[in-house]
CSV table of C-alpha atoms and ligand atoms in Angstrom, one decimal:
chain,number,residue,atom,x,y,z
A,1,UNK,CA,16.7,-32.9,11.0
A,2,UNK,CA,15.3,-29.8,9.3
A,3,UNK,CA,11.9,-28.5,10.3
A,4,UNK,CA,9.0,-29.2,7.8
A,5,UNK,CA,5.8,-27.4,7.2
A,6,UNK,CA,3.1,-29.1,9.3
A,7,UNK,CA,0.0,-26.9,8.8
A,8,UNK,CA,-1.2,-23.7,7.1
A,9,UNK,CA,-4.2,-21.8,8.4
A,10,UNK,CA,-5.9,-18.6,7.6
A,11,UNK,CA,-7.2,-16.3,10.3
A,12,UNK,CA,-9.8,-13.7,9.4
A,13,UNK,CA,-10.3,-10.7,11.7
A,14,UNK,CA,-11.5,-7.1,11.5
A,15,UNK,CA,-10.4,-5.4,14.7
A,16,UNK,CA,-10.6,-1.9,13.1
A,17,UNK,CA,-13.8,-2.7,11.0
A,18,UNK,CA,-11.7,-3.6,7.9
A,19,UNK,CA,-11.3,-7.3,6.9
A,20,UNK,CA,-7.8,-8.5,7.5
A,21,UNK,CA,-6.4,-11.9,6.3
A,22,UNK,CA,-3.5,-13.5,8.1
A,23,UNK,CA,-1.8,-16.7,7.2
A,24,UNK,CA,-0.2,-18.8,9.9
A,25,UNK,CA,2.4,-21.4,8.8
A,26,UNK,CA,3.2,-24.0,11.5
A,27,UNK,CA,6.2,-26.3,11.4
A,28,UNK,CA,7.2,-29.6,12.9
A,29,UNK,CA,9.0,-27.7,15.6
A,30,UNK,CA,6.4,-27.0,18.3
A,31,UNK,CA,7.2,-23.3,18.9
A,32,UNK,CA,8.3,-22.4,15.4
A,33,UNK,CA,5.6,-20.7,13.3
A,34,UNK,CA,5.4,-17.7,11.0
A,35,UNK,CA,2.7,-15.1,10.1
A,36,UNK,CA,2.0,-13.4,6.9
A,37,UNK,CA,-0.4,-10.8,5.5
A,38,UNK,CA,-2.7,-11.9,2.7
A,39,UNK,CA,-5.2,-9.0,3.0
A,40,UNK,CA,-7.4,-8.5,0.0
A,41,UNK,CA,-10.1,-7.1,2.2
A,42,UNK,CA,-12.9,-7.3,-0.4
A,43,UNK,CA,-12.4,-11.0,-1.3
A,44,UNK,CA,-11.4,-12.5,2.1
A,45,UNK,CA,-13.2,-15.8,1.7
A,46,UNK,CA,-11.7,-16.4,-1.7
A,47,UNK,CA,-8.1,-15.8,-0.5
A,48,UNK,CA,-8.7,-18.1,2.5
A,49,UNK,CA,-10.0,-20.9,0.2
A,50,UNK,CA,-7.0,-20.6,-2.1
A,51,UNK,CA,-4.5,-20.8,0.8
A,52,UNK,CA,-6.2,-23.6,2.7
A,53,UNK,CA,-7.4,-25.8,-0.2
A,54,UNK,CA,-4.7,-25.3,-2.7
A,55,UNK,CA,-1.4,-23.9,-1.2
A,56,UNK,CA,-1.6,-26.0,2.0
A,57,UNK,CA,-1.7,-29.4,0.3
A,58,UNK,CA,1.1,-28.2,-2.0
A,59,UNK,CA,3.4,-27.2,0.8
A,60,UNK,CA,2.8,-29.5,3.8
A,61,UNK,CA,5.9,-31.6,4.5
A,62,UNK,CA,8.3,-29.3,2.6
A,63,UNK,CA,11.2,-27.4,4.2
A,64,UNK,CA,10.2,-23.8,5.2
A,65,UNK,CA,13.8,-22.7,4.8
A,66,UNK,CA,13.5,-22.8,1.0
A,67,UNK,CA,11.6,-19.5,0.7
A,68,UNK,CA,12.8,-18.7,-2.9
A,69,UNK,CA,11.9,-22.2,-4.2
A,70,UNK,CA,8.6,-22.3,-2.5
A,71,UNK,CA,7.6,-18.8,-3.8
A,72,UNK,CA,8.2,-20.0,-7.4
A,73,UNK,CA,6.4,-23.3,-6.7
A,74,UNK,CA,3.3,-21.4,-5.5
A,75,UNK,CA,3.5,-18.9,-8.3
A,76,UNK,CA,3.6,-21.5,-11.1
A,77,UNK,CA,1.5,-24.2,-9.5
A,78,UNK,CA,-1.8,-23.0,-11.0
A,79,UNK,CA,-0.1,-22.4,-14.3
A,80,UNK,CA,-1.8,-19.0,-14.8
A,81,UNK,CA,-0.3,-16.3,-12.5
A,82,UNK,CA,-0.5,-12.7,-11.3
A,83,UNK,CA,-3.6,-11.0,-9.9
A,84,UNK,CA,-4.7,-9.9,-6.5
A,85,UNK,CA,-6.2,-13.2,-5.2
A,86,UNK,CA,-3.2,-15.3,-6.1
A,87,UNK,CA,-0.7,-12.6,-5.1
A,88,UNK,CA,-2.2,-12.1,-1.7
A,89,UNK,CA,-2.5,-15.8,-1.0
A,90,UNK,CA,1.2,-16.4,-2.0
A,91,UNK,CA,2.2,-13.3,0.1
A,92,UNK,CA,0.5,-14.8,3.2
A,93,UNK,CA,2.7,-17.8,3.0
A,94,UNK,CA,5.8,-16.0,1.8
A,95,UNK,CA,5.8,-13.5,4.7
A,96,UNK,CA,5.3,-16.3,7.1
A,97,UNK,CA,8.2,-18.2,5.7
A,98,UNK,CA,10.5,-15.1,6.1
A,99,UNK,CA,9.1,-14.8,9.7
A,100,UNK,CA,10.1,-18.4,10.3
A,101,UNK,CA,13.5,-17.9,8.8
A,102,UNK,CA,14.1,-14.9,11.1
A,103,UNK,CA,13.0,-16.8,14.1
A,104,UNK,CA,15.2,-19.8,13.2
A,105,UNK,CA,18.2,-17.4,12.8
A,106,UNK,CA,17.2,-15.4,15.9
A,107,UNK,CA,17.3,-12.2,13.8
A,108,UNK,CA,14.8,-9.5,13.0
A,109,UNK,CA,14.0,-9.5,9.2
A,110,UNK,CA,15.9,-6.3,8.6
A,111,UNK,CA,19.1,-8.0,9.9
A,112,UNK,CA,18.4,-11.0,7.7
A,113,UNK,CA,18.1,-8.8,4.7
A,114,UNK,CA,21.5,-7.2,5.4
A,115,UNK,CA,21.0,-4.7,8.2
A,116,UNK,CA,19.6,-1.3,8.7
A,117,UNK,CA,20.2,1.7,6.4
A,118,UNK,CA,18.5,4.0,9.0
A,119,UNK,CA,17.4,3.7,12.6
A,120,UNK,CA,13.7,4.4,11.9
A,121,UNK,CA,11.3,5.1,9.0
A,122,UNK,CA,9.9,8.5,8.0
A,123,UNK,CA,6.2,8.3,7.3
A,124,UNK,CA,3.5,10.4,5.6
A,125,UNK,CA,0.1,10.9,7.1
A,126,UNK,CA,-3.2,11.9,5.4
A,127,UNK,CA,-4.9,15.2,6.1
A,128,UNK,CA,-8.4,15.6,4.6
A,129,UNK,CA,-11.2,18.1,5.3
A,130,UNK,CA,-14.5,19.4,4.1
A,131,UNK,CA,-13.2,23.0,4.0
A,132,UNK,CA,-9.7,24.5,3.2
A,133,UNK,CA,-9.5,25.6,6.9
A,134,UNK,CA,-10.2,22.0,8.1
A,135,UNK,CA,-7.4,20.7,5.8
A,136,UNK,CA,-5.0,23.3,7.1
A,137,UNK,CA,-5.9,22.5,10.7
A,138,UNK,CA,-5.3,18.8,10.1
A,139,UNK,CA,-2.0,19.4,8.4
A,140,UNK,CA,-0.9,21.6,11.4
A,141,UNK,CA,-1.8,18.8,13.8
A,142,UNK,CA,0.6,16.4,12.0
A,143,UNK,CA,3.4,19.1,11.9
A,144,UNK,CA,2.9,19.5,15.7
A,145,UNK,CA,3.7,15.8,16.0
A,146,UNK,CA,6.9,16.2,14.0
A,147,UNK,CA,5.5,14.5,10.9
A,148,UNK,CA,7.2,16.2,8.0
A,149,UNK,CA,5.3,14.7,5.1
A,150,UNK,CA,1.6,15.2,4.8
A,151,UNK,CA,-0.8,14.1,2.0
A,152,UNK,CA,-3.5,16.6,1.5
A,153,UNK,CA,-6.9,16.0,0.0
A,154,UNK,CA,-9.9,18.3,-0.1
A,155,UNK,CA,-13.1,16.3,0.4
A,156,UNK,CA,-11.7,12.8,-0.2
A,157,UNK,CA,-10.4,11.1,-3.4
A,158,UNK,CA,-11.8,12.8,-6.5
A,159,UNK,CA,-12.6,15.9,-4.4
A,160,UNK,CA,-15.7,17.3,-2.9
A,161,UNK,CA,-18.8,17.5,-5.1
A,162,UNK,CA,-20.9,20.6,-5.3
A,163,UNK,CA,-24.3,19.9,-6.9
A,164,UNK,CA,-24.2,19.1,-10.6
A,165,UNK,CA,-26.7,18.2,-13.3
A,166,UNK,CA,-26.9,14.4,-13.7
A,167,UNK,CA,-28.9,12.9,-16.7
A,168,UNK,CA,-32.2,11.3,-15.9
A,169,UNK,CA,-31.7,7.6,-15.1
A,170,UNK,CA,-28.1,8.0,-13.9
A,171,UNK,CA,-27.4,4.9,-11.7
A,172,UNK,CA,-26.7,5.1,-8.0
A,173,UNK,CA,-23.1,5.4,-7.1
A,174,UNK,CA,-20.3,7.5,-5.7
A,175,UNK,CA,-20.3,10.6,-8.0
A,176,UNK,CA,-17.4,13.0,-8.5
A,177,UNK,CA,-16.6,15.8,-10.9
A,178,UNK,CA,-13.1,15.7,-12.4
A,179,UNK,CA,-13.2,19.3,-13.6
A,180,UNK,CA,-14.1,20.6,-10.2
A,181,UNK,CA,-11.6,18.3,-8.5
A,182,UNK,CA,-8.8,19.7,-10.6
A,183,UNK,CA,-9.7,23.3,-9.9
A,184,UNK,CA,-10.1,22.6,-6.2
A,185,UNK,CA,-6.8,20.7,-5.9
A,186,UNK,CA,-4.9,23.7,-7.3
A,187,UNK,CA,-6.8,26.0,-5.0
A,188,UNK,CA,-6.0,23.7,-2.0
A,189,UNK,CA,-2.2,23.7,-2.7
A,190,UNK,CA,-2.2,27.5,-3.1
A,191,UNK,CA,-4.0,27.9,0.2
A,192,UNK,CA,-1.9,25.4,2.2
A,193,UNK,CA,1.5,26.7,0.9
A,194,UNK,CA,0.4,30.3,1.5
A,195,UNK,CA,-0.9,29.6,5.0
A,196,UNK,CA,1.7,27.1,6.2
A,197,UNK,CA,4.7,27.8,4.0
A,198,UNK,CA,7.2,25.5,2.2
A,199,UNK,CA,9.1,24.1,5.3
A,200,UNK,CA,7.6,20.6,5.0
A,201,UNK,CA,6.6,18.1,2.4
A,202,UNK,CA,3.2,17.9,0.7
A,203,UNK,CA,1.9,14.9,-1.2
A,204,UNK,CA,-1.4,14.3,-3.0
A,205,UNK,CA,-3.2,11.2,-4.3
A,206,UNK,CA,-5.1,11.5,-7.6
A,207,UNK,CA,-6.4,7.9,-7.2
A,208,UNK,CA,-6.3,7.5,-11.0
A,209,UNK,CA,-9.5,9.6,-11.3
A,210,UNK,CA,-8.5,11.8,-14.2
A,211,UNK,CA,-8.5,11.3,-18.0
A,212,UNK,CA,-4.8,11.0,-19.0
A,213,UNK,CA,-4.4,14.4,-20.6
A,214,UNK,CA,-6.0,16.1,-17.5
A,215,UNK,CA,-3.5,14.2,-15.4
A,216,UNK,CA,-0.7,15.7,-17.6
A,217,UNK,CA,-2.1,19.2,-17.0
A,218,UNK,CA,-2.5,18.7,-13.3
A,219,UNK,CA,1.1,17.5,-12.8
A,220,UNK,CA,2.4,20.6,-14.7
A,221,UNK,CA,0.1,23.0,-12.8
A,222,UNK,CA,1.2,21.6,-9.4
A,223,UNK,CA,4.9,21.9,-10.2
A,224,UNK,CA,5.3,25.4,-8.5
A,225,UNK,CA,4.0,23.9,-5.2
A,226,UNK,CA,7.0,21.6,-4.9
A,227,UNK,CA,5.3,18.3,-4.1
A,228,UNK,CA,7.2,15.5,-2.5
A,229,UNK,CA,5.2,13.3,-4.8
A,230,UNK,CA,2.0,13.0,-6.8
A,231,UNK,CA,0.4,9.6,-6.2
A,232,UNK,CA,-1.4,7.3,-8.6
A,233,UNK,CA,-1.8,9.9,-11.2
A,234,UNK,CA,-2.5,7.3,-13.9
A,235,UNK,CA,-4.0,3.8,-13.8
A,236,UNK,CA,-1.8,0.7,-14.5
A,237,UNK,CA,-3.4,0.6,-18.0
A,238,UNK,CA,-2.3,4.1,-18.9
A,239,UNK,CA,1.3,4.2,-17.8
A,240,UNK,CA,2.6,5.1,-21.2
A,241,UNK,CA,1.3,8.6,-20.6
A,242,UNK,CA,4.0,9.1,-18.0
A,243,UNK,CA,6.4,9.7,-20.9
A,244,UNK,CA,4.5,12.9,-21.7
A,245,UNK,CA,4.4,14.0,-18.1
A,246,UNK,CA,8.1,13.5,-17.7
A,247,UNK,CA,8.8,15.5,-20.9
A,248,UNK,CA,6.9,18.5,-19.5
A,249,UNK,CA,7.5,18.8,-15.8
A,250,UNK,CA,9.5,17.7,-12.8
A,251,UNK,CA,6.6,17.0,-10.4
A,252,UNK,CA,7.8,13.7,-8.6
A,253,UNK,CA,5.7,10.8,-9.5
A,254,UNK,CA,4.7,7.9,-7.2
A,255,UNK,CA,2.7,5.1,-8.7
A,256,UNK,CA,1.6,1.5,-8.3
A,257,UNK,CA,-0.7,0.6,-5.5
A,258,UNK,CA,-2.8,-1.4,-8.1
A,259,UNK,CA,0.0,-3.1,-9.8
A,260,UNK,CA,-0.1,-6.9,-10.0
A,261,UNK,CA,2.2,-7.9,-12.8
A,262,UNK,CA,5.9,-7.0,-13.2
A,263,UNK,CA,5.2,-5.9,-16.8
A,264,UNK,CA,3.1,-3.0,-15.3
A,265,UNK,CA,6.2,-1.6,-13.6
A,266,UNK,CA,9.4,-2.7,-15.2
A,267,UNK,CA,9.3,-0.2,-18.1
A,268,UNK,CA,8.4,2.7,-15.8
A,269,UNK,CA,11.4,2.0,-13.7
A,270,UNK,CA,14.0,1.2,-16.4
A,271,UNK,CA,12.9,4.3,-18.4
A,272,UNK,CA,13.0,6.4,-15.3
A,273,UNK,CA,9.3,7.5,-15.8
A,274,UNK,CA,8.4,7.4,-12.1
A,275,UNK,CA,10.3,8.5,-8.9
A,276,UNK,CA,8.7,6.2,-6.3
A,277,UNK,CA,7.3,2.7,-6.6
A,278,UNK,CA,4.4,2.2,-4.3
A,279,UNK,CA,3.1,-1.3,-4.8
A,280,UNK,CA,0.9,-3.1,-2.2
A,281,UNK,CA,3.4,-5.7,-1.1
A,282,UNK,CA,0.9,-8.5,-0.4
A,283,UNK,CA,-0.7,-7.8,-3.8
A,284,UNK,CA,2.5,-8.6,-5.7
A,285,UNK,CA,3.2,-11.8,-3.7
A,286,UNK,CA,5.0,-10.7,-0.5
A,287,UNK,CA,8.5,-10.0,0.7
A,288,UNK,CA,10.3,-12.2,-1.9
A,289,UNK,CA,9.2,-10.1,-5.0
A,290,UNK,CA,9.2,-6.8,-3.1
A,291,UNK,CA,12.9,-7.2,-2.1
A,292,UNK,CA,13.8,-7.8,-5.8
A,293,UNK,CA,11.7,-4.9,-6.9
A,294,UNK,CA,13.4,-2.5,-4.4
A,295,UNK,CA,16.8,-3.7,-5.8
A,296,UNK,CA,15.7,-3.1,-9.4
A,297,UNK,CA,14.5,0.4,-8.4
A,298,UNK,CA,17.8,1.2,-6.8
A,299,UNK,CA,19.7,0.7,-10.0
A,300,UNK,CA,17.5,3.3,-11.7
A,301,UNK,CA,17.4,5.9,-8.9
A,302,UNK,CA,13.7,5.1,-8.1
A,303,UNK,CA,12.8,5.1,-4.4
A,304,UNK,CA,10.3,2.9,-2.5
A,305,UNK,CA,7.0,4.2,-1.0
A,306,UNK,CA,5.1,0.9,-0.2
A,307,UNK,CA,1.3,1.2,0.0
A,308,UNK,CA,0.4,1.4,3.7
A,309,UNK,CA,-3.4,1.8,4.1
A,310,UNK,CA,-5.9,0.5,6.7
A,311,UNK,CA,-6.5,-2.6,4.6
A,312,UNK,CA,-3.0,-4.0,5.3
A,313,UNK,CA,-2.8,-6.0,8.5
A,314,UNK,CA,-0.2,-4.9,11.1
A,315,UNK,CA,1.8,-7.9,9.9
A,316,UNK,CA,1.9,-6.4,6.4
A,317,UNK,CA,2.8,-3.0,7.9
A,318,UNK,CA,5.7,-4.7,9.8
A,319,UNK,CA,6.9,-6.2,6.6
A,320,UNK,CA,6.9,-2.7,5.0
A,321,UNK,CA,8.9,-1.3,7.9
A,322,UNK,CA,11.5,-4.0,7.8
A,323,UNK,CA,12.1,-3.5,4.1
A,324,UNK,CA,12.1,0.3,4.7
A,325,UNK,CA,14.7,-0.1,7.4
A,326,UNK,CA,17.0,-2.2,5.1
A,327,UNK,CA,16.8,-0.8,1.6
A,328,UNK,CA,19.0,2.1,0.9
A,329,UNK,CA,16.6,3.5,-1.7
A,330,UNK,CA,13.8,3.8,0.7
A,331,UNK,CA,11.8,7.0,0.0
A,332,UNK,CA,8.9,7.3,2.4
A,333,UNK,CA,6.3,5.1,4.1
A,334,UNK,CA,2.5,5.6,4.0
A,335,UNK,CA,1.3,5.2,7.6
A,336,UNK,CA,-2.3,5.0,8.7
A,337,UNK,CA,-1.7,4.1,12.4
A,338,UNK,CA,-3.3,1.3,14.4
A,339,UNK,CA,-6.5,1.4,16.5
A,340,UNK,CA,-6.2,0.1,20.1
A,341,UNK,CA,-8.2,-3.0,19.1
A,342,UNK,CA,-5.8,-3.9,16.3
A,343,UNK,CA,-2.8,-3.5,18.7
A,344,UNK,CA,-4.5,-5.9,21.1
A,345,UNK,CA,-5.0,-8.5,18.4
A,346,UNK,CA,-1.4,-8.0,17.0
A,347,UNK,CA,1.1,-7.7,19.9
A,348,UNK,CA,4.4,-6.2,18.7
A,349,UNK,CA,3.1,-3.6,16.2
A,350,UNK,CA,5.7,-1.2,14.8
A,351,UNK,CA,5.5,2.1,16.7
A,352,UNK,CA,5.3,5.8,15.6
A,353,UNK,CA,7.3,8.0,17.9
A,354,UNK,CA,8.0,11.7,17.2
A,355,UNK,CA,7.6,11.5,13.5
A,356,UNK,CA,9.4,8.1,12.8
A,357,UNK,CA,8.2,4.5,12.9
A,358,UNK,CA,10.4,1.9,14.7
A,359,UNK,CA,10.3,-1.9,14.4
A,360,UNK,CA,11.0,-3.9,17.5
A,361,UNK,CA,14.1,-6.1,17.5
A,362,UNK,CA,12.3,-9.4,18.0
A,363,UNK,CA,13.2,-12.2,15.5
A,364,UNK,CA,11.4,-12.4,12.2
A,365,UNK,CA,8.7,-9.8,11.6
A,366,UNK,CA,8.6,-9.3,15.4
A,367,UNK,CA,4.8,-9.4,15.6
A,368,UNK,CA,2.3,-12.0,16.8
A,369,UNK,CA,-1.5,-12.6,16.7
A,370,UNK,CA,-3.7,-13.3,19.7
A,371,UNK,CA,-6.2,-15.7,18.0
A,372,UNK,CA,-8.7,-15.6,20.8
A,373,UNK,CA,-8.9,-11.8,20.7
A,374,UNK,CA,-8.9,-11.9,16.8
A,375,UNK,CA,-12.0,-14.1,16.9
A,376,UNK,CA,-13.9,-11.3,18.7
A,377,UNK,CA,-13.8,-9.2,15.5
A,378,UNK,CA,-15.3,-11.3,12.7
A,379,UNK,CA,-15.0,-10.2,9.1
A,380,UNK,CA,-18.1,-9.0,7.1
A,381,UNK,CA,-18.7,-10.0,3.5
A,382,UNK,CA,-20.6,-7.0,2.1
A,383,UNK,CA,-21.1,-5.6,-1.4
A,384,UNK,CA,-18.4,-2.9,-1.7
A,385,UNK,CA,-19.9,0.5,-2.3
A,386,UNK,CA,-17.1,3.1,-2.4
A,387,UNK,CA,-15.7,1.5,-5.6
A,388,UNK,CA,-19.0,2.1,-7.5
A,389,UNK,CA,-17.6,5.5,-8.7
A,390,UNK,CA,-19.1,7.5,-11.6
A,391,UNK,CA,-18.4,10.8,-13.2
A,392,UNK,CA,-20.9,13.6,-13.7
A,393,UNK,CA,-22.7,12.2,-16.7
A,394,UNK,CA,-23.2,8.8,-15.1
A,395,UNK,CA,-20.3,6.9,-16.7
A,396,UNK,CA,-18.7,4.3,-14.4
A,397,UNK,CA,-15.1,5.3,-13.6
A,398,UNK,CA,-12.0,3.9,-11.8
A,399,UNK,CA,-12.3,4.3,-8.1
B,1,MG,MG1,-3.2,5.9,-2.8
């Protein structure tokens, strides 16, 4: 008799100080369970509630093998769809179902998907610094570790802020100055290329902090520095501006860590307005939609660069790596590394060795959770501060 879904639980843990949300799907077979990432770190209790009080009653008793059918069932069950809370909740279950399928087949996920296109995954790392010298030093550290792709930022997203004149009564917040940021970014690229040369790849994340026409100008002015890609240059709402950027320069464009809805990306791909899709896989609903998105991209010459920050659980990172290993149109993987505490909670993490990340060959996603250790690192529900961004005159702005 086929296994059935017996229980669905959410495990909240913060081993690296960032809230992580993990979904565990248990089956009627005693040892057969799956794990998935549902990490929306700023709304952890809401996602947990959706999974345990709405998805669990919907799914208990059903066959975990029917991943495609269950994904559509979850996506349509609340009638309205798309959005980070729903997407992450569905992803937690979806990844766990793929994990179960891999375990039942005794195959790692990359085998189940059709095998490897490469033995390991090239990654990019993040080099920041308060001064230009600091950034150069941090880039060199990665080059010394054989990392060939480095994202450079001078003073964090939106740049460093020298003092500027704010109006009286300007609210508290995280202030930045788009004009200074643009000037500094050009200076940064000039400095790094002059000091360290062109023998490696540079990336940069605008974090959608510029007005669209300023973004157009920046993409043009950065062209001589031969970027591997320019990340999140425009917000999901302003994607039409990519047409203007495309018409004026060949700086490669990577966009999409905020995308929720297929309508935010399908026209960018089918019109070849971006070069890399970098959605947050749990945000869009897990492995099932990500796999289809990668295949859509392949038809149009667009490569993948899945979002891989600290607020993805190691299970989510493992899902990224399995997709990267399989899909031919893989481009690059963002890699933030794991703290020892996270590796203790999640045995079987993918490993970075000499510039490349390797998945293990265990069945499914190949990664587990030690629930006792996870419980030692409780999540915190705080008001999020870093997203309270404002520009120099006090206007609230996208983070
Ligand atoms: Mg980014």
